[in-house]
Amino acid sequence: SQQGEEDPQALSIQEGENATMNCSYKTSINNLQWYRQNSGRGLVHLILIRSNEREKHSGRLRVTLDTSKKSSSLLITASRAADTASYFCATVLTGGGNKLTFGTGTQLKVEL
Amino acid sequence: KAGVTQTPRYLIKTRGQQVTLSCSPISGHRSVSWYQQTPGQGLQFLFEYFSETQRNKGNFPGRFSGRQFSNSRSEMNVSTLELGDSALYLCASSQAGQGAQAFFGQGTRLTVV
């Protein structure tokens, strides 16, 4: 079963705009990770945020984590057509080894 | 450094048959996990192997099994295939530890007819 939900399910924006995706989860976590998937292929790791962190940046990506609300958001700034993909959050529970529990995903389409 | 390699990339099997999928992790990674992705259920965790031992297991029937070899390569097997087993099967490798970043292979697309 999935840990939580992502919203929106789908997002369509123009190139240059910012894209924000939200992820909610159900139980206490060790860390939360974001992944990107292009056209049903393998997933690519984007960023990892630990439960004691509130915000993290990597290039055009900004991730926030609110453990009190059990939610996270991924912001992609200045989107490009190449950012078109599905984005998934995944949680790791304390003592859960490397098991990832994925959210439902957000399909992002960036149009020229 | 070579990435995670999954073979075969595509597979078509008949209901009732069995199938074995292979995964070669990144050199030095001792943790290998398997996931099933379907349009209906999304990404579901199957199992994780670490140093040849199953460390975690998802909620899948016993028809789904796996193993890991001493060189960290892993295989998963599905017996008595059902139509619902049609999916993209993804393998991920991670360095030792808890909650490490996962590196995914390109997946094996299994179609059961």
PDB file of C-alpha atoms in Angstrom, chain B:
ATOM      1  CA  LYS B   1      30.779   3.681 -12.623  1.00  0.00           C
ATOM      2  CA  ALA B   2      28.200   1.496 -14.347  1.00  0.00           C
ATOM      3  CA  GLY B   3      24.599   1.961 -13.286  1.00  0.00           C
ATOM      4  CA  VAL B   4      22.053  -0.616 -12.242  1.00  0.00           C
ATOM      5  CA  THR B   5      21.489  -3.145 -15.009  1.00  0.00           C
ATOM      6  CA  GLN B   6      18.275  -5.104 -15.366  1.00  0.00           C
ATOM      7  CA  THR B   7      17.748  -7.935 -17.798  1.00  0.00           C
ATOM      8  CA  PRO B   8      15.781  -8.607 -19.839  1.00  0.00           C
ATOM      9  CA  ARG B   9      14.216  -5.243 -20.717  1.00  0.00           C
ATOM     10  CA  TYR B  10      11.048  -6.759 -22.143  1.00  0.00           C
ATOM     11  CA  LEU B  11       9.379 -10.094 -21.598  1.00  0.00           C
ATOM     12  CA  ILE B  12       6.170 -11.718 -22.761  1.00  0.00           C
ATOM     13  CA  LYS B  13       4.972 -14.782 -20.879  1.00  0.00           C
ATOM     14  CA  THR B  14       1.871 -16.932 -20.858  1.00  0.00           C
ATOM     15  CA  ARG B  15      -0.385 -17.259 -17.843  1.00  0.00           C
ATOM     16  CA  GLY B  16       0.774 -20.105 -15.603  1.00  0.00           C
ATOM     17  CA  GLN B  17       4.422 -19.872 -16.598  1.00  0.00           C
ATOM     18  CA  GLN B  18       7.195 -18.660 -14.363  1.00  0.00           C
ATOM     19  CA  VAL B  19       9.739 -15.914 -14.946  1.00  0.00           C
ATOM     20  CA  THR B  20      13.103 -14.853 -13.545  1.00  0.00           C
ATOM     21  CA  LEU B  21      14.322 -11.281 -13.686  1.00  0.00           C
ATOM     22  CA  SER B  22      17.903 -10.233 -13.041  1.00  0.00           C
ATOM     23  CA  CYS B  23      19.467  -7.151 -11.509  1.00  0.00           C
ATOM     24  CA  SER B  24      23.132  -6.166 -11.275  1.00  0.00           C
ATOM     25  CA  PRO B  25      23.606  -3.353  -8.748  1.00  0.00           C
ATOM     26  CA  ILE B  26      26.171  -0.591  -8.784  1.00  0.00           C
ATOM     27  CA  SER B  27      29.567  -1.881  -7.742  1.00  0.00           C
ATOM     28  CA  GLY B  28      29.960  -1.657  -3.979  1.00  0.00           C
ATOM     29  CA  HIS B  29      26.237  -1.475  -3.246  1.00  0.00           C
ATOM     30  CA  ARG B  30      25.088  -4.286  -0.982  1.00  0.00           C
ATOM     31  CA  SER B  31      21.374  -3.444  -0.809  1.00  0.00           C
ATOM     32  CA  VAL B  32      19.058  -4.385  -3.654  1.00  0.00           C
ATOM     33  CA  SER B  33      15.327  -3.695  -3.647  1.00  0.00           C
ATOM     34  CA  TRP B  34      12.592  -4.655  -6.076  1.00  0.00           C
ATOM     35  CA  TYR B  35       9.445  -2.710  -6.941  1.00  0.00           C
ATOM     36  CA  GLN B  36       6.408  -3.392  -9.077  1.00  0.00           C
ATOM     37  CA  GLN B  37       4.796  -0.531 -10.964  1.00  0.00           C
ATOM     38  CA  THR B  38       1.314  -0.750 -12.445  1.00  0.00           C
ATOM     39  CA  PRO B  39      -1.133   1.954 -13.544  1.00  0.00           C
ATOM     40  CA  GLY B  40      -3.637   0.833 -10.926  1.00  0.00           C
ATOM     41  CA  GLN B  41      -1.469   0.244  -7.866  1.00  0.00           C
ATOM     42  CA  GLY B  42       1.434   2.560  -8.573  1.00  0.00           C
ATOM     43  CA  LEU B  43       4.864   1.742  -7.185  1.00  0.00           C
ATOM     44  CA  GLN B  44       4.756  -1.138  -4.727  1.00  0.00           C
ATOM     45  CA  PHE B  45       7.700  -2.494  -2.740  1.00  0.00           C
ATOM     46  CA  LEU B  46       8.373  -6.198  -3.217  1.00  0.00           C
ATOM     47  CA  PHE B  47      11.473  -6.960  -1.141  1.00  0.00           C
ATOM     48  CA  GLU B  48      14.928  -5.787  -0.129  1.00  0.00           C
ATOM     49  CA  TYR B  49      18.056  -7.900   0.078  1.00  0.00           C
ATOM     50  CA  PHE B  50      21.153  -6.915   1.976  1.00  0.00           C
ATOM     51  CA  SER B  51      24.273  -9.095   2.068  1.00  0.00           C
ATOM     52  CA  GLU B  52      22.338 -12.078   0.699  1.00  0.00           C
ATOM     53  CA  THR B  53      19.599 -11.810   3.367  1.00  0.00           C
ATOM     54  CA  GLN B  54      16.064 -10.611   2.858  1.00  0.00           C
ATOM     55  CA  ARG B  55      15.788  -7.558   5.081  1.00  0.00           C
ATOM     56  CA  ASN B  56      12.303  -6.334   4.165  1.00  0.00           C
ATOM     57  CA  LYS B  57       9.314  -7.842   2.422  1.00  0.00           C
ATOM     58  CA  GLY B  58       6.227  -6.225   0.920  1.00  0.00           C
ATOM     59  CA  ASN B  59       2.664  -7.524   0.796  1.00  0.00           C
ATOM     60  CA  PHE B  60       2.887  -9.814  -2.180  1.00  0.00           C
ATOM     61  CA  PRO B  61       1.890 -13.473  -2.414  1.00  0.00           C
ATOM     62  CA  GLY B  62       4.440 -16.238  -2.061  1.00  0.00           C
ATOM     63  CA  ARG B  63       4.567 -16.599  -5.845  1.00  0.00           C
ATOM     64  CA  PHE B  64       6.967 -13.674  -5.732  1.00  0.00           C
ATOM     65  CA  SER B  65      10.395 -14.584  -4.449  1.00  0.00           C
ATOM     66  CA  GLY B  66      13.912 -13.305  -4.710  1.00  0.00           C
ATOM     67  CA  ARG B  67      17.465 -13.924  -3.785  1.00  0.00           C
ATOM     68  CA  GLN B  68      20.807 -12.199  -3.710  1.00  0.00           C
ATOM     69  CA  PHE B  69      24.159 -13.666  -4.548  1.00  0.00           C
ATOM     70  CA  SER B  70      27.518 -13.074  -2.912  1.00  0.00           C
ATOM     71  CA  ASN B  71      28.429 -10.544  -5.622  1.00  0.00           C
ATOM     72  CA  SER B  72      25.237  -8.600  -4.707  1.00  0.00           C
ATOM     73  CA  ARG B  73      23.512  -9.454  -7.972  1.00  0.00           C
ATOM     74  CA  SER B  74      19.866 -10.246  -7.383  1.00  0.00           C
ATOM     75  CA  GLU B  75      17.124 -12.188  -9.078  1.00  0.00           C
ATOM     76  CA  MET B  76      13.416 -12.192  -8.557  1.00  0.00           C
ATOM     77  CA  ASN B  77      11.140 -15.000  -9.592  1.00  0.00           C
ATOM     78  CA  VAL B  78       7.426 -15.045 -10.186  1.00  0.00           C
ATOM     79  CA  SER B  79       5.785 -18.436 -10.457  1.00  0.00           C
ATOM     80  CA  THR B  80       2.364 -19.327 -11.854  1.00  0.00           C
ATOM     81  CA  LEU B  81       2.019 -16.024 -13.634  1.00  0.00           C
ATOM     82  CA  GLU B  82      -1.321 -14.243 -13.643  1.00  0.00           C
ATOM     83  CA  LEU B  83      -2.547 -11.543 -16.001  1.00  0.00           C
ATOM     84  CA  GLY B  84      -2.341  -9.056 -13.119  1.00  0.00           C
ATOM     85  CA  ASP B  85       1.393  -9.612 -12.848  1.00  0.00           C
ATOM     86  CA  SER B  86       1.873  -7.580 -16.006  1.00  0.00           C
ATOM     87  CA  ALA B  87       3.898  -4.605 -14.830  1.00  0.00           C
ATOM     88  CA  LEU B  88       7.158  -2.738 -14.919  1.00  0.00           C
ATOM     89  CA  TYR B  89       9.536  -4.338 -12.422  1.00  0.00           C
ATOM     90  CA  LEU B  90      12.178  -2.008 -11.098  1.00  0.00           C
ATOM     91  CA  CYS B  91      15.340  -2.855  -9.254  1.00  0.00           C
ATOM     92  CA  ALA B  92      17.177  -0.341  -7.069  1.00  0.00           C
ATOM     93  CA  SER B  93      20.532  -0.521  -5.383  1.00  0.00           C
ATOM     94  CA  SER B  94      21.737   1.430  -2.392  1.00  0.00           C
ATOM     95  CA  GLN B  95      24.820   1.651  -0.279  1.00  0.00           C
ATOM     96  CA  ALA B  96      24.634  -0.008   3.110  1.00  0.00           C
ATOM     97  CA  GLY B  97      22.682   1.706   5.800  1.00  0.00           C
ATOM     98  CA  GLN B  98      19.317   3.122   6.554  1.00  0.00           C
ATOM     99  CA  GLY B  99      17.301   5.158   4.106  1.00  0.00           C
ATOM    100  CA  ALA B 100      20.048   5.641   1.568  1.00  0.00           C
ATOM    101  CA  GLN B 101      19.497   7.164  -1.843  1.00  0.00           C
ATOM    102  CA  ALA B 102      18.342   4.533  -4.328  1.00  0.00           C
ATOM    103  CA  PHE B 103      19.680   4.108  -7.838  1.00  0.00           C
ATOM    104  CA  PHE B 104      17.185   2.517 -10.171  1.00  0.00           C
ATOM    105  CA  GLY B 105      17.610   0.381 -13.244  1.00  0.00           C
ATOM    106  CA  GLN B 106      15.550   0.932 -16.398  1.00  0.00           C
ATOM    107  CA  GLY B 107      13.192  -1.846 -15.431  1.00  0.00           C
ATOM    108  CA  THR B 108      11.853  -5.021 -16.985  1.00  0.00           C
ATOM    109  CA  ARG B 109       8.493  -4.701 -18.729  1.00  0.00           C
ATOM    110  CA  LEU B 110       6.642  -7.980 -18.164  1.00  0.00           C
ATOM    111  CA  THR B 111       3.517  -8.742 -20.145  1.00  0.00           C
ATOM    112  CA  VAL B 112       1.478 -11.808 -19.238  1.00  0.00           C
ATOM    113  CA  VAL B 113      -0.921 -13.022 -21.933  1.00  0.00           C
TER     114      VAL B 113
END
